[in-house]
PDB file of C-alpha atoms in Angstrom:
ATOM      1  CA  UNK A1440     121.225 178.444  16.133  1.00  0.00           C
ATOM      2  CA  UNK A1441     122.230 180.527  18.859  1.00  0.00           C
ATOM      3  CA  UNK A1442     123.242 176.960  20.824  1.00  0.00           C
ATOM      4  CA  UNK A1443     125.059 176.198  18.023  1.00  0.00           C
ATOM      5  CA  UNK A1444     127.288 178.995  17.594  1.00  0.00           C
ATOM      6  CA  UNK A1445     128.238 179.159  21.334  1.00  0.00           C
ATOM      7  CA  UNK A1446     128.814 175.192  21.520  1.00  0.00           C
ATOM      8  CA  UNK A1447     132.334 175.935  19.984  1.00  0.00           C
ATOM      9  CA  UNK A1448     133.634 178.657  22.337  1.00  0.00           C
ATOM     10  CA  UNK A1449     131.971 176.580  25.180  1.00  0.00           C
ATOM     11  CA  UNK A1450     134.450 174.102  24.412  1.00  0.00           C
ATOM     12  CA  UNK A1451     137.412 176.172  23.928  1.00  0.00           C
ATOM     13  CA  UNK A1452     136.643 177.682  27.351  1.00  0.00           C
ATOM     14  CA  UNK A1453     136.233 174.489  28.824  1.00  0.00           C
ATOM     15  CA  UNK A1454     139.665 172.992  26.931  1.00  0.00           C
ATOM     16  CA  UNK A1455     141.493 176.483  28.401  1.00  0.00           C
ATOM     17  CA  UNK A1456     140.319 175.722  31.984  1.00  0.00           C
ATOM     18  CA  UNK A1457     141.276 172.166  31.551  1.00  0.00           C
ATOM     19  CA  UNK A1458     144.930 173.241  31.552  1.00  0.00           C
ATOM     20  CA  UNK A1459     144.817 176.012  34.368  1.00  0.00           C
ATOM     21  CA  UNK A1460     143.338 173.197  36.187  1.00  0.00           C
ATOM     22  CA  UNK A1461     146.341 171.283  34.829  1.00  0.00           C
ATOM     23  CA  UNK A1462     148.695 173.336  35.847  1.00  0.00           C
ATOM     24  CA  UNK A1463     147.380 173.982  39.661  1.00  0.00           C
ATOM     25  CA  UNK A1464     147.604 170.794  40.088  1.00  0.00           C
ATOM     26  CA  UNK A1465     151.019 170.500  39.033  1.00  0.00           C
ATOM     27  CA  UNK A1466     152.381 173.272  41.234  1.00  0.00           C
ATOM     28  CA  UNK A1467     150.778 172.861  44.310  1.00  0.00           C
ATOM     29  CA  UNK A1468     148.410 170.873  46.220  1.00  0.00           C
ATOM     30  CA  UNK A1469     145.405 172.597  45.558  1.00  0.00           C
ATOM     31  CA  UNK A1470     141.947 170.130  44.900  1.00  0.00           C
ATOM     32  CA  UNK A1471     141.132 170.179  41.173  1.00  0.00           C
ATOM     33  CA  UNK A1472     137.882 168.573  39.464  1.00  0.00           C
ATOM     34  CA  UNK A1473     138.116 164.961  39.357  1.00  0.00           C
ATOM     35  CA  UNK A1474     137.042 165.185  35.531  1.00  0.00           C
ATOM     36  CA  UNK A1475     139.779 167.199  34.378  1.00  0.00           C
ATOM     37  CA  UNK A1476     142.074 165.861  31.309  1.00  0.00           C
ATOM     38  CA  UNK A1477     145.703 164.789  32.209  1.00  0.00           C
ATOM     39  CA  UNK A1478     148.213 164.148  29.080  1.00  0.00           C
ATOM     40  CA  UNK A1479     151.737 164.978  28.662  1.00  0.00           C
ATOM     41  CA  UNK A1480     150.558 166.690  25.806  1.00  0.00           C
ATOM     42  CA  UNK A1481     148.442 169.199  27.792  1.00  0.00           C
ATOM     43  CA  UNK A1482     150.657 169.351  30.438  1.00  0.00           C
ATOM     44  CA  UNK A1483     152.875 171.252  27.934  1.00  0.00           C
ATOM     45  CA  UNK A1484     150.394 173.370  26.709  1.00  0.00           C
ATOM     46  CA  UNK A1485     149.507 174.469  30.661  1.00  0.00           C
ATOM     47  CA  UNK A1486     152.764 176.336  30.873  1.00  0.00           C
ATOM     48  CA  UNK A1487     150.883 179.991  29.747  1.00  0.00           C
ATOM     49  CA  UNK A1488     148.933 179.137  33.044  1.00  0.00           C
ATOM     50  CA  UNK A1489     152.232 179.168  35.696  1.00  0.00           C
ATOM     51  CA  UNK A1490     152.039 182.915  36.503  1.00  0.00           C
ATOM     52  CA  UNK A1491     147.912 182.363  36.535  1.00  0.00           C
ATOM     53  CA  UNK A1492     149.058 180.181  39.390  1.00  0.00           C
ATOM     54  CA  UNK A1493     151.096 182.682  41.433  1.00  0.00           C
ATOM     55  CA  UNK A1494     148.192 184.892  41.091  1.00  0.00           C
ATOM     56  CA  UNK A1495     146.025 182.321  42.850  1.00  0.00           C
ATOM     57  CA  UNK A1496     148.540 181.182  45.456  1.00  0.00           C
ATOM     58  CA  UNK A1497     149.702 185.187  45.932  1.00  0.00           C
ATOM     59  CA  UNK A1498     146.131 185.840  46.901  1.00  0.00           C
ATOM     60  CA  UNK A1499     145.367 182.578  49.551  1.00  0.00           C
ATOM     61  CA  UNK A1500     149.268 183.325  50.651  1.00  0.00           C
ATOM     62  CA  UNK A1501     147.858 187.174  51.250  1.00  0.00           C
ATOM     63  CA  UNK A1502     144.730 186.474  52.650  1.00  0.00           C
ATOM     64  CA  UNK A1503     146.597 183.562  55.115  1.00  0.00           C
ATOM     65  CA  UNK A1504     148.773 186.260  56.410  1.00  0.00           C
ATOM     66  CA  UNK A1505     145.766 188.900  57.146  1.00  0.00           C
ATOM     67  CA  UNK A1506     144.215 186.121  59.083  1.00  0.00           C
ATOM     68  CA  UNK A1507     147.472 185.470  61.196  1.00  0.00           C
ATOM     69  CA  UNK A1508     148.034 189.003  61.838  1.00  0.00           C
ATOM     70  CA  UNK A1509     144.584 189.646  63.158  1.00  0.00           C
ATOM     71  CA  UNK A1510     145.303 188.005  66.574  1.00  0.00           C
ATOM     72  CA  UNK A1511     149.655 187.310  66.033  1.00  0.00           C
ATOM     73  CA  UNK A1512     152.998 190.073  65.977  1.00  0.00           C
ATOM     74  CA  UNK A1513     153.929 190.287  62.111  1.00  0.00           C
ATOM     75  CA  UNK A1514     156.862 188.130  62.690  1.00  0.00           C
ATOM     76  CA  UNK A1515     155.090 185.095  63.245  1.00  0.00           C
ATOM     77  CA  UNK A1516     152.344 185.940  60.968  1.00  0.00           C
ATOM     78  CA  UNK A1517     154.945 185.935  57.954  1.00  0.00           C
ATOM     79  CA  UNK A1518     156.629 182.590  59.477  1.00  0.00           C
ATOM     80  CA  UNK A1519     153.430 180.839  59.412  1.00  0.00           C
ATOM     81  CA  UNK A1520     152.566 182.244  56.396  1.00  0.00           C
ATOM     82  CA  UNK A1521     155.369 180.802  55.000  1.00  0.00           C
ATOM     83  CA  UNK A1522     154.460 177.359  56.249  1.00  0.00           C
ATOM     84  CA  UNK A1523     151.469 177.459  54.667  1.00  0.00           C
ATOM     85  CA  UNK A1524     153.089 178.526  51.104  1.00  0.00           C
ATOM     86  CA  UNK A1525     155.602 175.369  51.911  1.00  0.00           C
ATOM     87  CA  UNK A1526     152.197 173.304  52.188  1.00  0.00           C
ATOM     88  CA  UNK A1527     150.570 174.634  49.717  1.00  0.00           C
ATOM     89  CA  UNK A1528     152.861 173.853  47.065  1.00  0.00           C
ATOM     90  CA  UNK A1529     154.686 170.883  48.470  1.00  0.00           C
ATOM     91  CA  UNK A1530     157.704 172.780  48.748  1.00  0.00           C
ATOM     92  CA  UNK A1531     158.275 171.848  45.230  1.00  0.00           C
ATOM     93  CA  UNK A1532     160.089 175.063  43.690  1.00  0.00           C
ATOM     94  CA  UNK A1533     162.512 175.145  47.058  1.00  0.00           C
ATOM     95  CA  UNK A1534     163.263 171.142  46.047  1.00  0.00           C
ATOM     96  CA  UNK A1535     164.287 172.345  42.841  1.00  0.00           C
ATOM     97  CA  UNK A1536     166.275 174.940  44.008  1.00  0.00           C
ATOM     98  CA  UNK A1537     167.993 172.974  46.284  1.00  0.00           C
ATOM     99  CA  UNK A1538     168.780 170.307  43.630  1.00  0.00           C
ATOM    100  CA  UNK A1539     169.879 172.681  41.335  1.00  0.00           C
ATOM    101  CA  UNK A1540     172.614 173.691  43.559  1.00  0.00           C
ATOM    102  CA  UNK A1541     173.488 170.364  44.415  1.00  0.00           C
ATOM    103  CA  UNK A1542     174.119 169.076  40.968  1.00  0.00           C
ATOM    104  CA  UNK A1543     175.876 172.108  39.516  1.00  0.00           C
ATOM    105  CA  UNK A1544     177.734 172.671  43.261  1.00  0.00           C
ATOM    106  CA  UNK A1545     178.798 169.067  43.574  1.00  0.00           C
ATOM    107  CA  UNK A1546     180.161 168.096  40.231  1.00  0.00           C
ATOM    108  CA  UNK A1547     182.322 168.554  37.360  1.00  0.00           C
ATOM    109  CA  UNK A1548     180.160 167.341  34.174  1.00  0.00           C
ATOM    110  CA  UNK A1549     177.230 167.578  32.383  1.00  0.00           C
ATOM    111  CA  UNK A1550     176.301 164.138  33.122  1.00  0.00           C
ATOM    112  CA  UNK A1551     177.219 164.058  36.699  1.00  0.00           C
ATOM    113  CA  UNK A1552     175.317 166.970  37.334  1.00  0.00           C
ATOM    114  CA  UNK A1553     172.625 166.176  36.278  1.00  0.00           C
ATOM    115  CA  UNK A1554     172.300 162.608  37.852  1.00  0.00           C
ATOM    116  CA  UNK A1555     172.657 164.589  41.537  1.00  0.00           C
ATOM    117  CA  UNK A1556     169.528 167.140  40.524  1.00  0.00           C
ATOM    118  CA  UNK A1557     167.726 163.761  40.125  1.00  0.00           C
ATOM    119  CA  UNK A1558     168.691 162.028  43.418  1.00  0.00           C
ATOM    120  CA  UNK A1559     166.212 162.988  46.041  1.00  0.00           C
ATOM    121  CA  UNK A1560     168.743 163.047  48.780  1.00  0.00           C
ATOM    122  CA  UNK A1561     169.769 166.787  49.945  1.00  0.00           C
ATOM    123  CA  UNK A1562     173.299 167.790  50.040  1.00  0.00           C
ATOM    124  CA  UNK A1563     175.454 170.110  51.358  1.00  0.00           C
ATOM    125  CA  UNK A1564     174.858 172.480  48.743  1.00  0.00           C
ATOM    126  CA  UNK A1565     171.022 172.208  48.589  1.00  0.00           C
ATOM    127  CA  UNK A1566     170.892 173.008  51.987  1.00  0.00           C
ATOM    128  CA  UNK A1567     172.789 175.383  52.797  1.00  0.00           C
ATOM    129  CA  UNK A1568     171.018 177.474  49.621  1.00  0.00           C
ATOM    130  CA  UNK A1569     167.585 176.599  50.738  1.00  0.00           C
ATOM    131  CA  UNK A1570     168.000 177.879  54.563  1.00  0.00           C
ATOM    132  CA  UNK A1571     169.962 180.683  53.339  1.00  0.00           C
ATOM    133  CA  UNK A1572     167.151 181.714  50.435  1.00  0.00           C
ATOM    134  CA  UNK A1573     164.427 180.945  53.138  1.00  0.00           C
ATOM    135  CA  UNK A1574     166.028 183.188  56.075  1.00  0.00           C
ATOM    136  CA  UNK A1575     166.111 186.136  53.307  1.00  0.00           C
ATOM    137  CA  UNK A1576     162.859 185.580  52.612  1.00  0.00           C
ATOM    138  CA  UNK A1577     161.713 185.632  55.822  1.00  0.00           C
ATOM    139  CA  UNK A1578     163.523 189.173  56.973  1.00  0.00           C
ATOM    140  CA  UNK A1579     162.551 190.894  53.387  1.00  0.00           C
ATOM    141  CA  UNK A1580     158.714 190.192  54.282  1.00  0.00           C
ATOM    142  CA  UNK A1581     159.596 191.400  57.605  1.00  0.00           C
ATOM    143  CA  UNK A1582     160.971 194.893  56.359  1.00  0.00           C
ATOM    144  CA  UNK A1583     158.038 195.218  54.056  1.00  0.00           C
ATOM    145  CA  UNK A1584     155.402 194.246  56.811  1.00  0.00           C
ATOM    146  CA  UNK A1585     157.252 197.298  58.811  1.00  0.00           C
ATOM    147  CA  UNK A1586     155.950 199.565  56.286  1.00  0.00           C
ATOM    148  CA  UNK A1587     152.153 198.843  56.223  1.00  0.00           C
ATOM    149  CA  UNK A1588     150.543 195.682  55.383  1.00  0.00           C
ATOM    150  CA  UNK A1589     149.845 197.133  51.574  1.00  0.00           C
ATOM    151  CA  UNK A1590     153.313 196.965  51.285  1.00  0.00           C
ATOM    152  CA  UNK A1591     153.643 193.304  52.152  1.00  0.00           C
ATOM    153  CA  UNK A1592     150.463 192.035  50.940  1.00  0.00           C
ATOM    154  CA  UNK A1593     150.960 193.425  46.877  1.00  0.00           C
ATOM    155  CA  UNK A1594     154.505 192.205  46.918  1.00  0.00           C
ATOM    156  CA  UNK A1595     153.323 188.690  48.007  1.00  0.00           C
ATOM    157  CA  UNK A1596     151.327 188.694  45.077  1.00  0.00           C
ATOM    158  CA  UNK A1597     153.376 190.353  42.994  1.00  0.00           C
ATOM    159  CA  UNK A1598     156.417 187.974  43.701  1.00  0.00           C
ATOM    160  CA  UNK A1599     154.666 185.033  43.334  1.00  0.00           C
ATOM    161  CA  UNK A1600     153.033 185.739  39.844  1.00  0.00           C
ATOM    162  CA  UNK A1601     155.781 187.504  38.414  1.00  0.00           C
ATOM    163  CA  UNK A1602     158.681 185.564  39.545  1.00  0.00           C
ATOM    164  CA  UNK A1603     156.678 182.400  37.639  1.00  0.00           C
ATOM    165  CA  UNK A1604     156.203 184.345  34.741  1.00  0.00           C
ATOM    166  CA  UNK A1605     160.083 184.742  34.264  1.00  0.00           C
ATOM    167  CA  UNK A1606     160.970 181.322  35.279  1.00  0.00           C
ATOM    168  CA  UNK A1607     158.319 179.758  32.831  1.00  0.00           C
ATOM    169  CA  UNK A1608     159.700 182.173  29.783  1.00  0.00           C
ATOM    170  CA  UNK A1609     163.486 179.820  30.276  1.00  0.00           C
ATOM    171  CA  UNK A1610     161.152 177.141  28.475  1.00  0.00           C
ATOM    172  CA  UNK A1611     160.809 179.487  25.516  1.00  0.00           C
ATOM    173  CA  UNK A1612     164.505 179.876  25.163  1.00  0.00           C
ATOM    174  CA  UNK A1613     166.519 177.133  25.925  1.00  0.00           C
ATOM    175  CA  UNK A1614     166.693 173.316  25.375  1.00  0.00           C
ATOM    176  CA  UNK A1615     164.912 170.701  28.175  1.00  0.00           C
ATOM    177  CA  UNK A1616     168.353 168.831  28.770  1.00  0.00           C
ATOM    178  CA  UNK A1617     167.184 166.310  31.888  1.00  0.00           C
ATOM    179  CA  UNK A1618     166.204 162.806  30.810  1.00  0.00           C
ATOM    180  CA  UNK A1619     162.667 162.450  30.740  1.00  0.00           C
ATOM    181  CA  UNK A1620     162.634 158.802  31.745  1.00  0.00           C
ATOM    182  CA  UNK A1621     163.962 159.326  35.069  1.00  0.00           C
ATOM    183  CA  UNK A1622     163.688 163.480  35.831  1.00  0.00           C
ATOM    184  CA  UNK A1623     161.249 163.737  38.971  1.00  0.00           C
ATOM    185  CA  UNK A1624     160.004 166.943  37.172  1.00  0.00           C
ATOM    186  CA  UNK A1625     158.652 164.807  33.782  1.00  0.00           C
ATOM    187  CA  UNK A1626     156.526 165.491  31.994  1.00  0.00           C
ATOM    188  CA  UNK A1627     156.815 169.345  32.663  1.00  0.00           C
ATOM    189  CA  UNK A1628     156.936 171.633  29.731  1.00  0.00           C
ATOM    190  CA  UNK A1629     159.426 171.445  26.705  1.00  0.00           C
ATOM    191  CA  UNK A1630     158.207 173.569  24.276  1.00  0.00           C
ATOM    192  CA  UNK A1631     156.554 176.911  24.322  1.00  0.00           C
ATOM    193  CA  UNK A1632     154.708 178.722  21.588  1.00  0.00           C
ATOM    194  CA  UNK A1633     155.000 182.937  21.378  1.00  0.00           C
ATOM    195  CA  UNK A1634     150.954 182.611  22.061  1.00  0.00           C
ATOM    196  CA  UNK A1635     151.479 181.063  25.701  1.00  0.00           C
ATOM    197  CA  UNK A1636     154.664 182.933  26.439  1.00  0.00           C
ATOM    198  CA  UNK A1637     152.503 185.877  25.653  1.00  0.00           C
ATOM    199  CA  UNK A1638     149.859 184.776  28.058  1.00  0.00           C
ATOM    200  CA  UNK A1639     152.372 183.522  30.583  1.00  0.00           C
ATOM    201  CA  UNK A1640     153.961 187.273  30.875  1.00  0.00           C
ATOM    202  CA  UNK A1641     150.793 189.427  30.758  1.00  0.00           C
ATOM    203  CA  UNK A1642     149.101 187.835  33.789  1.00  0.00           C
ATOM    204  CA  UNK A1643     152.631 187.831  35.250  1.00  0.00           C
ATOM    205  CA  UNK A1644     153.181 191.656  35.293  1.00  0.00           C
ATOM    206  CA  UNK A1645     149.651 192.619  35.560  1.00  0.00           C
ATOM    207  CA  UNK A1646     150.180 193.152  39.108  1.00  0.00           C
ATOM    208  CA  UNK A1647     152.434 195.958  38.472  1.00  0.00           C
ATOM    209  CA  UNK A1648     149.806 198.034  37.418  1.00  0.00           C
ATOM    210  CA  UNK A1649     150.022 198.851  41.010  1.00  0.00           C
ATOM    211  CA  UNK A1650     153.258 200.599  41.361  1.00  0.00           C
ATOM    212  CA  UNK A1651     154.925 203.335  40.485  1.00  0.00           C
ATOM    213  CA  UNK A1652     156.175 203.503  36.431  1.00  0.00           C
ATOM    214  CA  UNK A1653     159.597 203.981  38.547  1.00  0.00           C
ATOM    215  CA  UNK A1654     159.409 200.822  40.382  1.00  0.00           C
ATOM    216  CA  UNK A1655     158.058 198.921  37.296  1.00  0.00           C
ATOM    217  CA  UNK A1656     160.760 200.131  35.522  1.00  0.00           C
ATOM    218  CA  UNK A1657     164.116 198.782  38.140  1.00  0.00           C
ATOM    219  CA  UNK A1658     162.063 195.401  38.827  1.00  0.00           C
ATOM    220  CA  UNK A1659     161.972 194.427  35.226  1.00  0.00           C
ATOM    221  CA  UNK A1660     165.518 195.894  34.328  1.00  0.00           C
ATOM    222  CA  UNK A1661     166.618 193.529  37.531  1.00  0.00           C
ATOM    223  CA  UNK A1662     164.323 190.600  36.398  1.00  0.00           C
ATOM    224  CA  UNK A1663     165.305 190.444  32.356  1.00  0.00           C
ATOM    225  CA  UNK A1664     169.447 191.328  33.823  1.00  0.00           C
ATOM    226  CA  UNK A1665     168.792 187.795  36.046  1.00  0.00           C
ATOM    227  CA  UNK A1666     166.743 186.061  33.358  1.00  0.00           C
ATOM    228  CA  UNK A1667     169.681 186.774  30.861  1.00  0.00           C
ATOM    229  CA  UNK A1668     173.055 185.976  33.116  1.00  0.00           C
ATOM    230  CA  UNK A1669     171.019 183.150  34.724  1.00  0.00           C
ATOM    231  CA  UNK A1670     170.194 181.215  30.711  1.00  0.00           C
ATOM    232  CA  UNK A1671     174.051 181.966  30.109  1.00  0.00           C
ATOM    233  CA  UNK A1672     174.814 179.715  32.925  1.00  0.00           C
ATOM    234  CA  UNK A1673     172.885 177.031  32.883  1.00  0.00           C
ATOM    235  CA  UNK A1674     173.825 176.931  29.406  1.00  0.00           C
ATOM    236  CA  UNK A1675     177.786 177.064  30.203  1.00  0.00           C
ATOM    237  CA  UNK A1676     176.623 174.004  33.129  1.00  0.00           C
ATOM    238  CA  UNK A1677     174.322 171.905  31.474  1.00  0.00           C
ATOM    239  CA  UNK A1678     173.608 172.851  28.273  1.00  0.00           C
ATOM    240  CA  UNK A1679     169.581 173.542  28.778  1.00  0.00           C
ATOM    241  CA  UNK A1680     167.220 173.816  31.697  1.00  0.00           C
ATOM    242  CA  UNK A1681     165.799 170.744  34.051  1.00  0.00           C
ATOM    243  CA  UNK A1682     162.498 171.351  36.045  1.00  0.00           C
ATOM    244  CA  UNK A1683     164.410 171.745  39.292  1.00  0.00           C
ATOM    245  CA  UNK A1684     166.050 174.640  37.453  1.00  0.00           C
ATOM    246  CA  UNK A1685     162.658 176.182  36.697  1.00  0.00           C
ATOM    247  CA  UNK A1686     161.664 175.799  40.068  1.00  0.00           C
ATOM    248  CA  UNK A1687     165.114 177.290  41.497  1.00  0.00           C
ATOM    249  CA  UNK A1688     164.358 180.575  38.730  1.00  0.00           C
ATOM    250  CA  UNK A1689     161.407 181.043  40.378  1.00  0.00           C
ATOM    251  CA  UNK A1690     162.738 181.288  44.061  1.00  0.00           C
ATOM    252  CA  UNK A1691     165.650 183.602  42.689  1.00  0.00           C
ATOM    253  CA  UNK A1692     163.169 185.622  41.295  1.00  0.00           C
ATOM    254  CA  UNK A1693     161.086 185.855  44.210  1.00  0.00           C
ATOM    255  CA  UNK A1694     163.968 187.029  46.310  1.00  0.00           C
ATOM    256  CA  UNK A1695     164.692 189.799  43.549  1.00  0.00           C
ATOM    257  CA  UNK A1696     161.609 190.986  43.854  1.00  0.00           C
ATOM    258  CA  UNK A1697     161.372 191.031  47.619  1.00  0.00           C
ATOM    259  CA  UNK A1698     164.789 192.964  47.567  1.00  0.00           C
ATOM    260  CA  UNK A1699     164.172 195.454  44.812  1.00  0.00           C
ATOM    261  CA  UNK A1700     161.167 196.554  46.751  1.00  0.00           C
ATOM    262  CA  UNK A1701     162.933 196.613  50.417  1.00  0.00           C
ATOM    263  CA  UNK A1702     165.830 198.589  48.223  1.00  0.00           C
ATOM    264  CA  UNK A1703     163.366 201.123  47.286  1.00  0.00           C
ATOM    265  CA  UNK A1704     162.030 201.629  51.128  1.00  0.00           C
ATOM    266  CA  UNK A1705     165.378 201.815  52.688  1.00  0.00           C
ATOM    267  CA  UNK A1706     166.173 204.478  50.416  1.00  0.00           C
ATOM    268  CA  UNK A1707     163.010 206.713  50.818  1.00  0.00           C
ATOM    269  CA  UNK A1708     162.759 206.337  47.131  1.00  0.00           C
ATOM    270  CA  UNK A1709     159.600 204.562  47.505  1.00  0.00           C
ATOM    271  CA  UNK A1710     157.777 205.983  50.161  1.00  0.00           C
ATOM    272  CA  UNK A1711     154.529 203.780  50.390  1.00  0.00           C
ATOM    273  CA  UNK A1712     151.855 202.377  49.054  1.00  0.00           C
ATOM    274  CA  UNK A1713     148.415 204.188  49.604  1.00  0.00           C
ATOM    275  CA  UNK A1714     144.883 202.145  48.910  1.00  0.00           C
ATOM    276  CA  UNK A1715     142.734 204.966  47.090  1.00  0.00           C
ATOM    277  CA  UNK A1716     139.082 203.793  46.291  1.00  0.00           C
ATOM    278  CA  UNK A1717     139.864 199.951  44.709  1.00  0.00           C
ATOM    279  CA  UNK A1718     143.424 200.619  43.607  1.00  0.00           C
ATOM    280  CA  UNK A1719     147.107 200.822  45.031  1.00  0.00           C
ATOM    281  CA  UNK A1720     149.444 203.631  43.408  1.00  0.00           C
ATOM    282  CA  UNK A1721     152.899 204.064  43.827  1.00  0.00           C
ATOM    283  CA  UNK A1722     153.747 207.321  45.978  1.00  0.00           C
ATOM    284  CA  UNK A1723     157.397 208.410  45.982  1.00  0.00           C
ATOM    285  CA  UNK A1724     158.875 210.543  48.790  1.00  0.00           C
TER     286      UNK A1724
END
């Protein structure tokens, strides 16, 4: 009897991991079970695990650097560290990034733009963007590593569950536009269901449970401002979102992040970040 009754959420548990497993595999190069269940169908369904995903590449992106900067200067710790988040994802949200701002930089239509965001060839555009967003990145984590290694460790994690938890709420929003028969990013999600984008944002901001209500407050105000001006355009460009625009959401995002918090430290508004017992709190000079 007792078999019985359990048999059902067995499977429901088993169905849910199914598409976290789904979605890993999607956004990075992690190993997943060999017996996991691939369909377009679930694919789409895997979108309330993105910001699960951040969460688990935040932490192996934290831990990397701790283990870099036991024996290496914080510099190279965070440009290895880096590396490794290129490798561990395949560089896949920086390709769409850098697509995106080939095909909306380098033409005039619709169409034409988004037959560049397809081509795998890098333009001008694409890379000037991508060294541009990666040099940023580089010299925010270096002004939060000057702080303590708190400060850099919860905003890695932070920035990469969050800034997926934004860029995966577009889907709820706004029209897939890119043609499914040749996008590179098929079959990611077209659809989202309030249940998932539910999901999707309460893992994503659980990790501000950690800050200040003050810090909480400016990151989202920054993050929903961006989330809102960056739908109107793509809908003045294209009409709807692609998966390389997704991808390029998320890397804004990141960046906002990163510079919200540096903001706060240059201007002694946010003093540090003190580990009490098992949890951070915000402390404001």
């Amino acid at each position: 009897m007792t078999a019985g009754i359990n048999e059902p959420l067995k499977d429901k548990l088993k169905a849910q991991l199914n598409l976290f497993y789904l979605a890993l595999s999607f956004f990075t190069r992690l190993p997943v079970p060999k017996k996991m269940h691939y369909s377009a169908a679930l694919l789409n369904k895997a979108n309330r695990y993105f910001s699960l995903v951040g969460l688990v590449t935040g932490l192996l992106l934290g831990f990397t650097y701790v283990s870099f900067n036991s024996f290496l200067p914080a510099n190279i710790s965070i440009l290895l560290t880096m590396g490794i988040s290129l490798l561990l994802t395949g560089a896949f949200h920086e390709d769409g990034l850098a697509d995106m701002a080939d095909g909306i930089g380098g033409a005039f239509t619709i169409e034409k733009r988004l037959t560049i965001m397809k081509d795998s060839r890098i333009g001008t555009y694409g890379a000037v963007t991508l060294v541009i967003a990666l040099l940023l990145k580089y010299t925010l984590l270096l002004e939060l590593a000057k702080q303590d290694s708190n400060h850099l460790l919860l905003a890695i994690i932070l920035a990469e569950c969050l800034s997926r938890a934004i860029a995966g709420s577009l889907i709820s929003s706004m029209p897939y536009v890119s043609d499914t028969e040749q996008s590179k990013s098929k079959p990611l999600a077209q659809a989202q269901s309030s249940s998932e984008l539910s999901l999707l944002l309460l893992i994503g901001v659980a990790p501000l449970a950690f800050y200040s209500s003050e810090v909480i407050f400016t990151l989202l105000c920054v993050l929903l401002a961006f989330r809102w001006l960056f739908k109107q355009w793509l809908m003045t460009k294209i009409g709807g979102f692609t998966g390389d625009c997704l991808g390029a959401a998320q890397q804004i995002c990141e960046l906002l992040i990163y510079l919200t918090l540096v903001s706060y430290i240059n201007n002694d508004i946010f003093a540090g970040i003190a580990f009490t017992g098992h949890i951070f709190t915000g402390v404001t000079g």
